[in-house]
Amino acid sequence: MAATTEPTVDAHEGATQASKKKKAKKVVADNSRYLGAETVMPILVKSSHAKGRYVVSSKDLSAGTLVTVEKASGAIVRNQSFVNICHHCFKPVASKTQTRTKVDEQGNEVAGQTERVTVPAHSCDKCKMAAYCSEGCQKAHALEHDVQCDALAKSNAIAAEHRVPLEHLRSLLALIGRRFADDKNMPGEGVHYKYSGQDARPTPYSHALDLNPNRHYLDRNAIKSMQQALKDLLALVPEAARISLPEAVEAACIFNTNHHSLVVNGQQVLGLFPFSSLYFQHSCNPNCMYVGETDATLFIRTMTDLAANTELTIPYVELYQPREQRRRDLLMTRHFWCKCRRCSTLLSNSVDRLMDGIQCTECKRGVMIFEETKEVQDINELITDMSALDQEIQGKFAECEACPAKIEVTKLVDVLKAAITDYSEAHIALQRGEVTRARQLMEQYLRNYEDKQVLNPYNTYLVNTYISLIQVCSQLGEVDRAIRYNAIVIERMEGAQGATPENYPRVAEYHMSMGDMCLKQAKLKAANQTPAGRSMARKYFKDAKPALEKAFKARTAIYGKDSPRAYEVKRLLDEYKKEHDEFVKTTEKKKISKKQVAAAAAAATAATAAANTPPPAAMPAQTPAQQQPATSAA
Ligand SMILES: [Zn+2]
Ligand SMILES: [Zn+2]
Ligand SMILES: [Zn+2]
Ligand SMILES: [Zn+2]
C-alpha cells in the first residue's frame, strides 16, 4: 500500500541514491505468487510502472460483494486489549483473580511483596504474555508461540531498556512465529484464499517481505534503537526459528508501516495482510471497505456497484476530513503524500473546500479558497519538518469563491486557530466529565461559528461538535435533542457530496443511532395516550424507518448479510414493524372513536334540527366506523 505514490516518483524522476535504485527495481512487480487470488475472487491482479500493484474487478460487481478474504501473516492483540481476547482466535477470554509476587515497572519481581491481579483463565505459564480462550487455542498456537515464548517473556524489559514500543517487538515475534510455522506446515508457496470460516491459511511470511519497509522515512535514531532491541530479542529466539538482524529490522519496519488496525470483538488488533496491502491502494474516494473479523481475517467488500475492470480501492484514513488533514495523517502513518483523484482535484472544484471551509466575511455566501500549488517532492524532508507546509502560506491570499473578496491566508489561519481553541475547550470539559458545561460550550460554539457564518456548515469542527452533542444530550437524558443533532450530522455528512461514499460505515453508524433513538422515543411517546404524544410518536416512527433501512443496507454491504452487525439492525427493523403496527392499530381506534363522537354529535344536532323527521337521525349508525365494536370501550 505504501507503494502508492513512490514508484511513480522514482519512475519519473530517475533515482540516484542506492536506496532509491533498490526501490525502483520493485516498480514493475511480479504478480505470479498472487495469481491464485484471481481463481477464487472476482478480481484481477495488475501492476504497472505508473501505479505499482493494484487490483481491478473482473466483472460487474454489486455493492457488498466480497472481493478479498485474507488471514494475517502476523497479528497481535494491542497492549490495551492484551488480556481481553485470545491471542490465537481473538475471541473474548474469561478471566480470574490471582495473587502473585509483585512486579515492578521493569517487569522484575519484588521479593516479599504480593499483588492481586486479574489474569486470563488460560495463558502461557512460562512467559505470561499470551492469553487464550481455551486449551484448544493454546495448543493450536503452540507451534508459533513456542519459538516466541522466551523472547516474549523479556520483551517488556527489552522495550523499556531501548525505549522502543513493545508492540513493535511483539509484532516481529509474531512474524517469526509465522515463518517457523510456514516451514513446518506449508513447504512450498502459495496464498490460500477462502470465502468463509475455518479453512483459511495465513499468508506466508515470505510474502510479507514483498512489502515496502519504508525505512528511509523512519527516524534514524528510532531505527538504531530498534536494531539494538531486536538484537537482544533475537538472542532469545531458538536457532531453528531465528532470522538475521537486518531481516528482522526489515520485517519490523514492514509491520510498522503496513499493518491494518482492526477491531475484533470490540478489541484492538494489529494485523499484517501482505496481499491486501500490496494490491488494494488507498483512495480518498474509495469503492471498497475492509473489516477485520475473528481469526485475524480481513474481509474486503465493495461499497458501491462497480463496472468490470474498475480499480478497487480502500480508505486508510477517515474520509470526512479536510484534504490537508487526510494527507498529513497518511504521511505520518503510511509515509506517502496522497495524490488520489480527490486530492488532485482543484480545491475550488472539490468538496474538500468545505471540510475546513471558512466563510467569506463580505458576502457570507462563499468559502475562502487558497489553492496549494506546491508539489511535495521529498516526503522524507516533509516528515522531519512539517513546518514546510505552513511556510507555504506566508504572503499568500485566499479568494472568495462567490465574490471578489480576498484575505491573507495567515488571517484565515488565525480564524481557524481560534475555532480550534474553542473546540478544544468544549471537548476538554467533556473529557473531564463536565457534561453540562460541555454542552453549554458546544451550543455556544454553534452560535459563534455557525449562526454567525464564520465556518462553513460542512466544516469538520462544526460537524464534530454536533457529533459530540449527540453523546452529551443522550447522557443528559435529552433524547429529543440528541435525535435532532443526529439528524443534522447525517444531513451534513450526506450533503457534502463526494466526501463519503455510499454505504460508508461511519455514516451508517449515525443512521443506526438515529433509528435506534427514534424507535425508543416512538415507543415511549406512543405509551403516552395524549394527542401530542401520539403526534410525536408518529413523527419518530416515520424517522426511524428510513434510518434503520439505510443502516441495514450499509451494514449488509460492509459486514455481509449474515454478520452480527447486520442482524442487530434486522432485529430493530422487526421491532419497528411490530411496534408500528401496534401503534397504527391503537391510533386507528382513537381516530375511530373520535369519528364516532363527531358522528354522534352530528346525529344529535341533526336530530334536534329535524325533530319532526326521525328516520334520518339513525343514518350515521350505518357508517363502517361505527360498526367497529371495540370503539365502545374508548
Ligand atoms: Zn481462542
Ligand atoms: Zn509463552
Ligand atoms: Zn487522497
Ligand atoms: Zn464573498
XYZ file of C-alpha atoms and ligand atoms in Angstrom:
638
model
C 0.000 0.000 0.000
C 2.757 2.423 0.848
C 3.968 1.822 -2.684
C 1.105 4.034 -3.920
C 2.987 7.133 -4.836
C 6.641 6.256 -4.565
C 7.081 4.131 -7.670
C 5.555 6.964 -9.686
C 8.059 9.413 -8.302
C 11.009 7.099 -8.813
C 9.973 6.030 -12.263
C 9.593 9.605 -13.469
C 12.498 11.281 -11.839
C 15.134 8.643 -12.022
C 16.840 7.503 -8.865
C 20.297 8.489 -7.820
C 20.577 7.127 -4.318
C 21.237 3.467 -3.791
C 18.098 3.044 -1.738
C 16.028 4.582 -4.466
C 17.597 2.310 -7.077
C 16.645 -0.653 -4.976
C 13.077 0.608 -4.786
C 12.958 1.367 -8.500
C 13.593 -2.307 -9.191
C 10.383 -3.094 -7.362
C 8.322 -0.901 -9.637
C 7.110 -3.499 -12.109
C 6.026 -6.111 -9.672
C 5.863 -9.794 -10.323
C 2.271 -10.863 -9.704
C 2.827 -14.574 -10.135
C 2.618 -15.607 -6.482
C -0.698 -13.778 -6.121
C -2.410 -15.090 -9.247
C -4.253 -17.666 -7.122
C -6.449 -14.818 -5.851
C -7.989 -14.497 -9.305
C -9.303 -18.051 -9.240
C -11.387 -17.555 -6.097
C -12.190 -13.833 -6.113
C -13.862 -11.612 -8.728
C -10.635 -9.660 -9.181
C -7.603 -9.406 -11.472
C -4.169 -8.597 -10.067
C -2.239 -5.982 -12.022
C 0.952 -3.973 -11.888
C 2.378 -1.142 -13.900
C 5.203 1.386 -13.824
C 2.834 4.216 -13.070
C 0.639 2.634 -10.439
C 2.650 -0.175 -8.878
C 0.482 -3.109 -7.844
C -3.309 -2.866 -7.900
C -6.457 -4.912 -8.410
C -9.464 -4.430 -10.674
C -12.900 -6.035 -10.698
C -13.021 -8.955 -13.139
C -16.746 -8.414 -13.822
C -19.596 -6.095 -12.853
C -19.962 -6.212 -9.064
C -22.866 -5.133 -6.920
C -22.386 -3.327 -3.591
C -21.454 -5.708 -0.805
C -19.550 -8.205 -2.978
C -16.713 -9.924 -1.177
C -13.514 -9.261 -3.124
C -10.825 -10.496 -0.742
C -10.525 -12.637 2.359
C -7.072 -12.756 3.841
C -5.714 -14.228 7.026
C -2.877 -12.238 8.588
C 0.764 -13.232 8.208
C 1.176 -11.873 11.676
C -1.271 -10.312 14.088
C -1.035 -9.094 17.664
C -3.546 -8.079 20.272
C -2.847 -4.444 21.103
C -1.484 -3.650 24.561
C -4.775 -2.214 25.820
C -6.677 -5.352 24.761
C -3.958 -7.742 25.898
C -5.877 -9.883 28.399
C -9.337 -9.407 26.894
C -9.123 -11.563 23.803
C -7.452 -14.810 22.782
C -4.026 -14.380 21.178
C -4.847 -17.137 18.722
C -8.500 -16.736 17.655
C -9.249 -13.226 19.083
C -12.426 -14.380 20.800
C -13.169 -12.971 24.280
C -11.210 -14.547 27.147
C -12.608 -15.428 30.551
C -10.562 -14.078 33.460
C -9.840 -14.957 37.084
C -8.229 -13.119 40.014
C -4.902 -14.291 41.364
C -2.319 -13.341 43.976
C 1.220 -13.113 42.664
C 4.591 -11.742 43.613
C 4.646 -8.017 42.928
C 6.248 -6.978 39.640
C 7.874 -3.571 39.200
C 7.708 -1.374 36.098
C 10.710 -3.082 34.556
C 8.988 -6.427 34.842
C 11.173 -7.638 37.736
C 9.679 -9.436 40.701
C 9.811 -7.626 44.056
C 10.666 -10.185 46.729
C 8.354 -10.376 49.729
C 5.543 -8.331 48.184
C 2.384 -9.633 46.596
C -0.394 -8.124 44.491
C -3.886 -9.179 43.341
C -4.227 -9.236 39.593
C -6.871 -10.214 37.086
C -5.456 -12.776 34.706
C -6.870 -14.693 31.773
C -8.326 -18.122 32.577
C -5.829 -19.677 30.153
C -2.428 -18.259 29.430
C 1.139 -19.305 28.797
C 2.556 -20.039 32.264
C 6.087 -19.539 31.078
C 6.026 -16.063 29.559
C 2.635 -14.807 30.845
C 2.497 -12.884 27.595
C -0.184 -14.810 25.750
C -3.821 -15.192 26.799
C -6.075 -17.835 25.332
C -9.801 -18.530 25.283
C -9.259 -22.266 25.701
C -6.694 -25.018 25.968
C -7.525 -25.886 22.378
C -6.410 -22.465 21.196
C -3.279 -22.613 23.328
C -2.395 -25.934 21.702
C -3.178 -24.683 18.214
C -0.939 -21.676 18.819
C 1.926 -23.683 20.314
C 3.906 -24.119 17.084
C 4.051 -20.358 16.588
C 4.208 -19.406 20.241
C 6.935 -21.725 21.490
C 9.604 -20.043 19.390
C 8.500 -16.627 20.685
C 7.973 -17.579 24.318
C 11.427 -16.849 25.817
C 11.726 -13.594 23.896
C 8.183 -12.523 24.842
C 8.972 -13.172 28.492
C 11.686 -10.497 28.315
C 10.048 -8.246 25.736
C 8.733 -5.742 28.302
C 12.174 -5.267 29.783
C 13.854 -5.020 26.357
C 11.299 -2.471 25.154
C 11.836 -0.372 28.281
C 15.630 -0.574 28.090
C 15.874 0.532 24.460
C 12.803 2.795 24.559
C 11.027 1.100 21.697
C 7.296 0.325 21.579
C 6.545 -3.113 22.983
C 4.105 -3.691 20.120
C 6.939 -3.418 17.580
C 8.773 -6.240 19.323
C 5.674 -8.376 19.701
C 4.715 -7.907 16.067
C 8.149 -9.018 14.893
C 7.931 -12.092 17.114
C 4.515 -12.866 15.607
C 6.128 -12.813 12.157
C 8.952 -15.056 13.363
C 6.333 -17.475 14.678
C 4.559 -17.367 11.317
C 7.780 -18.063 9.429
C 8.563 -21.045 11.627
C 5.016 -22.433 11.285
C 5.111 -21.908 7.487
C 8.217 -24.080 7.254
C 6.586 -26.816 9.302
C 3.078 -26.653 7.817
C 3.415 -25.444 4.311
C 6.527 -26.437 2.490
C 6.140 -24.716 -0.875
C 4.428 -21.463 -1.579
C 1.054 -20.013 -2.416
C -1.545 -17.802 -0.854
C -4.507 -19.725 0.408
C -7.775 -17.990 -0.168
C -11.140 -18.843 1.202
C -14.636 -17.411 1.306
C -15.636 -18.390 4.773
C -14.797 -19.864 8.116
C -12.185 -22.289 9.240
C -10.201 -23.336 6.179
C -8.166 -20.126 5.958
C -4.383 -20.315 5.860
C -2.369 -17.256 6.778
C -0.477 -15.502 4.006
C 3.095 -16.840 4.258
C 5.861 -14.848 5.906
C 7.847 -14.811 2.652
C 5.050 -12.760 1.043
C 5.285 -10.191 3.802
C 8.811 -9.426 2.617
C 7.332 -8.161 -0.683
C 6.063 -5.134 1.208
C 7.989 -1.886 1.283
C 9.612 -1.320 4.705
C 9.686 2.470 4.089
C 12.867 2.511 6.111
C 14.193 5.755 4.719
C 11.141 7.574 6.096
C 11.804 6.431 9.618
C 13.869 8.379 12.059
C 17.499 7.195 12.120
C 17.666 7.092 15.890
C 14.449 5.130 16.088
C 15.912 2.536 13.736
C 19.125 2.393 15.759
C 17.204 1.756 18.988
C 15.118 -0.824 17.185
C 18.261 -2.574 15.959
C 19.627 -2.834 19.484
C 16.342 -4.070 20.887
C 15.909 -6.644 18.138
C 19.438 -7.912 18.702
C 18.581 -8.667 22.340
C 15.272 -10.151 21.308
C 16.700 -12.447 18.601
C 19.214 -13.868 21.070
C 16.217 -15.346 22.912
C 14.682 -16.948 19.810
C 15.643 -20.622 19.284
C 18.159 -21.035 16.495
C 15.774 -23.040 14.311
C 13.431 -20.045 14.094
C 15.926 -17.177 14.209
C 16.339 -14.692 11.366
C 19.262 -12.347 10.704
C 19.287 -8.914 12.349
C 18.964 -6.987 9.037
C 15.984 -9.129 8.066
C 14.437 -8.607 11.496
C 14.786 -4.832 11.171
C 13.263 -5.001 7.690
C 10.357 -7.164 8.884
C 9.730 -4.915 11.900
C 9.630 -1.842 9.630
C 7.312 -3.673 7.232
C 4.888 -4.467 10.026
C 5.135 -0.989 11.462
C 4.315 0.818 8.217
C 1.929 -1.624 6.508
C -0.281 -3.087 9.195
C -4.059 -2.670 9.398
C -5.710 -1.745 12.688
C -8.750 -3.892 13.259
C -11.486 -4.013 15.842
C -12.216 -7.665 16.533
C -14.878 -8.496 19.118
C -14.661 -4.910 20.258
C -10.910 -5.165 20.926
C -7.885 -3.750 19.167
C -5.788 -5.962 16.902
C -2.947 -5.111 14.514
C -2.527 -7.408 11.549
C -0.226 -7.614 8.550
C -2.045 -8.634 5.361
C 0.508 -8.686 2.550
C -1.849 -9.327 -0.355
C -4.361 -6.650 0.666
C -1.625 -4.141 1.494
C 0.161 -4.695 -1.784
C -2.828 -4.662 -4.111
C -5.579 -2.553 -2.535
C -4.383 1.014 -2.895
C -5.669 3.889 -0.829
C -8.101 6.405 -2.250
C -9.866 9.295 -0.508
C -12.893 8.349 -2.596
C -12.707 4.564 -2.293
C -15.132 1.966 -3.625
C -14.306 -0.850 -1.167
C -14.075 -1.193 2.586
C -12.171 -3.627 4.797
C -13.293 -5.101 8.088
C -11.496 -7.409 10.468
C -13.080 -10.458 11.977
C -12.324 -13.220 14.408
C -9.178 -15.171 13.490
C -7.352 -12.030 12.323
C -9.034 -12.279 8.968
C -9.517 -9.285 6.726
C -12.647 -9.096 4.586
C -12.822 -6.561 1.775
C -16.191 -5.836 0.171
C -17.383 -3.362 -2.442
C -19.242 -0.359 -1.020
C -20.914 0.583 -4.298
C -21.974 -1.081 -7.555
C -18.958 -1.299 -9.856
C -18.421 -1.952 -13.548
C -15.956 -4.617 -14.674
C -12.317 -3.537 -14.834
C -12.656 -0.818 -12.167
C -9.686 -0.380 -9.849
C -10.618 -1.440 -6.310
C -9.511 0.944 -3.564
C -9.919 1.226 0.188
C -9.567 4.135 2.642
C -6.624 4.261 5.039
C -7.861 7.380 6.797
C -11.144 8.871 7.912
C -12.746 10.438 4.838
C -14.870 13.198 6.388
C -11.784 15.318 6.995
C -10.107 18.246 5.250
C -7.708 17.281 2.452
C -4.737 18.650 4.359
C -5.609 16.560 7.401
C -6.050 13.370 5.393
C -2.739 13.923 3.660
C -0.916 14.603 6.918
C -2.438 11.511 8.527
C -1.382 9.384 5.574
C 2.054 10.938 5.624
C 2.592 10.157 9.286
C 1.078 6.668 9.327
C 1.674 5.408 5.790
C 4.542 7.557 4.568
C 3.131 8.852 1.326
C 1.630 12.104 0.133
C -1.814 11.356 -1.250
C -2.280 12.185 -4.911
C -5.567 10.383 -5.394
C -8.137 11.925 -7.696
C -9.961 13.645 -4.834
C -6.698 15.111 -3.518
C -5.566 16.181 -7.001
C -8.758 17.985 -7.992
C -8.554 21.778 -7.765
C -9.802 22.768 -4.326
C -12.357 25.143 -5.880
C -13.953 22.166 -7.672
C -13.785 19.780 -4.739
C -15.951 19.086 -1.714
C -12.689 19.405 0.229
C -13.036 23.198 0.128
C -15.941 22.814 2.579
C -14.342 20.380 5.031
C -12.195 23.129 6.561
C -14.178 25.921 4.903
C -14.177 29.416 6.370
C -16.964 31.688 5.126
C -16.289 34.936 3.315
C -16.834 37.871 5.675
C -18.009 40.089 2.797
C -20.729 38.090 1.090
C -21.230 35.281 3.661
C -22.129 33.030 0.737
C -18.865 31.502 -0.391
C -15.883 29.925 1.326
C -12.391 31.395 1.069
C -10.152 29.343 -1.191
C -6.397 29.024 -1.285
C -5.162 26.639 -3.950
C -1.988 24.865 -2.895
C 0.404 24.884 -5.787
C 3.490 23.401 -4.197
C 4.056 19.797 -5.133
C 5.515 17.670 -2.406
C 8.670 16.109 -3.822
C 10.715 14.989 -0.883
C 8.478 13.211 1.568
C 11.428 12.404 3.776
C 12.119 16.097 4.307
C 8.458 16.810 4.933
C 8.169 14.103 7.546
C 11.006 15.527 9.568
C 9.796 19.081 9.107
C 6.056 19.575 8.723
C 6.518 23.332 9.054
C 7.376 23.356 5.339
C 3.642 23.051 4.795
C 2.969 26.072 6.996
C 5.627 28.249 5.369
C 3.893 27.918 2.043
C 1.063 30.218 3.077
C 3.221 33.235 4.011
C 2.296 36.306 1.956
C -0.408 34.433 0.028
C -4.068 35.403 -0.373
C -7.222 33.357 -0.327
C -10.098 34.343 -2.582
C -13.824 34.048 -2.045
C -15.455 31.546 -4.353
C -18.564 33.711 -4.699
C -17.427 37.364 -4.684
C -14.213 39.311 -5.405
C -13.158 39.434 -1.713
C -9.575 38.462 -0.786
C -7.893 37.843 2.528
C -4.372 36.935 3.651
C -4.135 33.217 4.261
C -2.402 33.813 7.594
C -5.527 35.692 8.740
C -7.677 32.733 7.778
C -5.359 30.521 9.768
C -5.923 32.783 12.788
C -9.692 32.317 12.443
C -9.213 28.579 12.262
C -6.866 28.573 15.255
C -9.465 30.410 17.346
C -12.086 27.903 16.220
C -9.813 25.038 17.221
C -9.072 26.564 20.641
C -12.782 26.950 21.446
C -13.485 23.491 20.121
C -10.788 22.002 22.338
C -12.092 23.825 25.419
C -15.529 22.262 24.961
C -14.054 18.825 24.425
C -11.726 19.034 27.406
C -14.814 19.726 29.533
C -16.406 16.639 28.050
C -13.327 14.519 28.769
C -13.389 15.725 32.359
C -16.968 14.540 32.639
C -18.342 18.084 32.996
C -21.229 17.198 30.733
C -23.479 20.187 31.384
C -20.637 22.643 30.883
C -19.514 20.807 27.740
C -22.995 21.117 26.367
C -23.118 24.849 27.084
C -19.747 25.390 25.421
C -20.706 23.316 22.407
C -24.005 25.073 21.852
C -22.200 28.396 22.293
C -19.734 27.145 19.685
C -22.554 26.605 17.212
C -23.882 30.128 17.871
C -20.450 31.664 17.399
C -19.221 29.747 14.401
C -22.311 28.535 12.569
C -25.011 31.103 13.289
C -22.574 33.966 12.731
C -21.436 32.290 9.485
C -17.788 32.084 10.402
C -17.328 28.449 9.414
C -18.965 26.662 6.537
C -21.760 24.332 7.733
C -19.812 21.310 6.428
C -16.655 22.305 8.308
C -15.484 19.287 10.334
C -15.278 21.324 13.553
C -18.981 22.114 13.313
C -19.940 18.589 12.314
C -17.801 17.094 15.077
C -19.425 19.470 17.565
C -22.846 18.137 16.552
C -21.484 14.602 16.913
C -20.308 15.306 20.463
C -23.634 16.939 21.248
C -25.450 13.710 20.356
C -23.439 11.979 23.071
C -23.764 14.832 25.570
C -27.542 15.166 25.181
C -28.015 11.389 25.406
C -26.035 11.415 28.638
C -28.209 14.219 29.970
C -31.313 12.248 29.057
C -32.397 14.783 26.427
C -33.112 12.275 23.740
C -35.315 14.529 21.598
C -32.444 16.949 21.284
C -29.900 14.176 20.663
C -32.080 12.995 17.786
C -32.180 16.488 16.343
C -28.387 16.733 16.420
C -28.057 13.240 14.994
C -30.282 14.254 12.067
C -28.030 17.255 11.411
C -24.910 15.067 11.388
C -26.451 12.768 8.773
C -27.654 15.729 6.737
C -24.143 17.232 6.691
C -22.222 14.016 6.025
C -24.503 13.002 3.180
C -24.990 16.548 1.966
C -21.278 17.118 1.374
C -21.332 15.219 -1.888
C -18.171 13.313 -2.618
C -16.928 13.463 0.982
C -18.066 9.967 1.896
C -19.053 7.117 -0.410
C -22.375 5.296 -0.416
C -22.656 2.788 2.464
C -19.686 4.378 4.255
C -19.580 2.714 7.706
C -19.218 5.895 9.718
C -22.352 7.411 8.200
C -24.121 4.071 8.607
C -23.476 4.257 12.356
C -25.253 7.627 12.558
C -28.216 6.113 10.726
C -28.090 3.298 13.239
C -28.081 5.581 16.294
C -30.804 7.696 14.675
C -33.018 4.664 14.039
C -32.361 3.256 17.487
C -33.125 6.519 19.331
C -36.191 7.296 17.199
C -37.638 3.848 17.773
C -37.136 4.103 21.544
C -38.721 7.550 21.636
C -41.600 6.445 19.412
C -42.414 3.629 21.845
C -42.203 5.975 24.796
C -44.408 8.638 23.213
C -46.897 6.069 21.939
C -47.381 4.886 25.503
C -48.349 8.449 26.388
C -52.018 8.463 25.426
C -52.345 12.190 24.686
C -52.826 13.599 21.155
C -49.447 15.392 21.446
C -47.780 12.128 22.466
C -49.311 10.296 19.541
C -48.247 13.003 17.139
C -44.635 12.784 18.412
C -44.755 9.004 18.200
C -45.938 9.224 14.599
C -43.030 11.528 13.752
C -40.442 9.277 15.406
C -41.802 6.152 13.767
C -41.571 7.978 10.455
C -37.902 8.911 11.060
C -36.869 5.539 12.478
C -37.771 3.535 9.417
C -35.532 5.069 6.701
C -32.660 5.402 9.203
C -32.793 1.718 10.101
C -33.178 0.733 6.459
C -30.091 2.716 5.481
C -28.106 1.274 8.382
C -29.186 -2.204 7.351
C -28.235 -1.662 3.715
C -24.791 -0.301 4.612
C -24.015 -2.882 7.279
C -25.056 -5.673 4.930
C -22.712 -4.295 2.286
C -19.773 -3.722 4.631
C -20.012 -6.678 7.023
C -22.046 -9.201 4.996
C -25.706 -10.135 5.289
C -25.104 -12.869 7.866
C -22.926 -10.732 10.122
C -23.937 -9.951 13.716
C -23.939 -6.260 12.809
C -26.469 -6.785 10.036
C -28.590 -8.934 12.384
C -28.522 -6.232 15.015
C -30.250 -3.792 12.645
C -32.535 -6.507 11.313
C -33.786 -7.069 14.870
C -34.515 -3.357 15.266
C -36.339 -3.311 11.935
C -38.501 -6.233 13.075
C -39.158 -4.459 16.340
C -40.045 -1.302 14.428
C -42.578 -3.209 12.344
C -44.205 -4.823 15.369
C -44.386 -1.593 17.378
C -45.539 0.466 14.445
C -48.320 -2.000 13.525
C -49.452 -1.920 17.125
C -49.379 1.872 17.142
C -51.357 2.132 13.911
C -53.925 -0.270 15.289
C -54.437 1.714 18.500
C -54.357 5.164 16.874
C -56.877 3.988 14.319
C -59.091 3.056 17.229
C -58.626 6.550 18.652
C -59.380 8.116 15.326
C -62.414 5.947 15.022
C -63.640 6.805 18.462
C -63.137 10.485 17.642
C -65.088 9.984 14.471
C -67.734 8.223 16.484
C -68.034 11.130 18.878
C -68.243 13.569 15.970
C -70.767 11.400 14.234
C -72.844 11.066 17.365
C -72.714 14.853 17.852
C -73.736 15.394 14.248
C -76.507 12.921 14.704
C -77.692 14.703 17.813
C -77.641 18.065 16.006
C -79.453 16.619 13.083
C -81.949 15.028 15.382
C -82.628 18.300 17.132
C -82.799 20.272 13.899
C -85.123 17.840 12.280
C -87.099 16.743 15.243
C -90.001 16.107 13.011
C -88.290 13.640 10.756
C -86.896 10.849 12.989
C -85.697 8.240 10.490
C -82.616 10.072 9.015
C -81.172 10.517 12.522
C -80.379 6.821 12.580
C -78.345 7.081 9.361
C -74.895 7.697 10.877
C -75.193 4.409 12.686
C -74.700 2.760 9.336
C -71.164 4.052 8.736
C -68.465 1.349 8.804
C -66.626 3.172 11.551
C -69.434 2.752 13.950
C -69.660 -0.902 13.222
C -66.335 -1.488 14.948
C -67.356 -2.987 18.281
C -64.078 -2.245 20.060
C -64.634 1.529 19.861
C -67.288 1.371 22.502
C -64.592 0.915 25.132
C -62.986 4.278 24.307
Zn -9.064 -18.783 21.129
Zn 4.871 -18.297 26.452
Zn -6.361 11.468 -1.379
Zn -17.504 36.516 -0.746
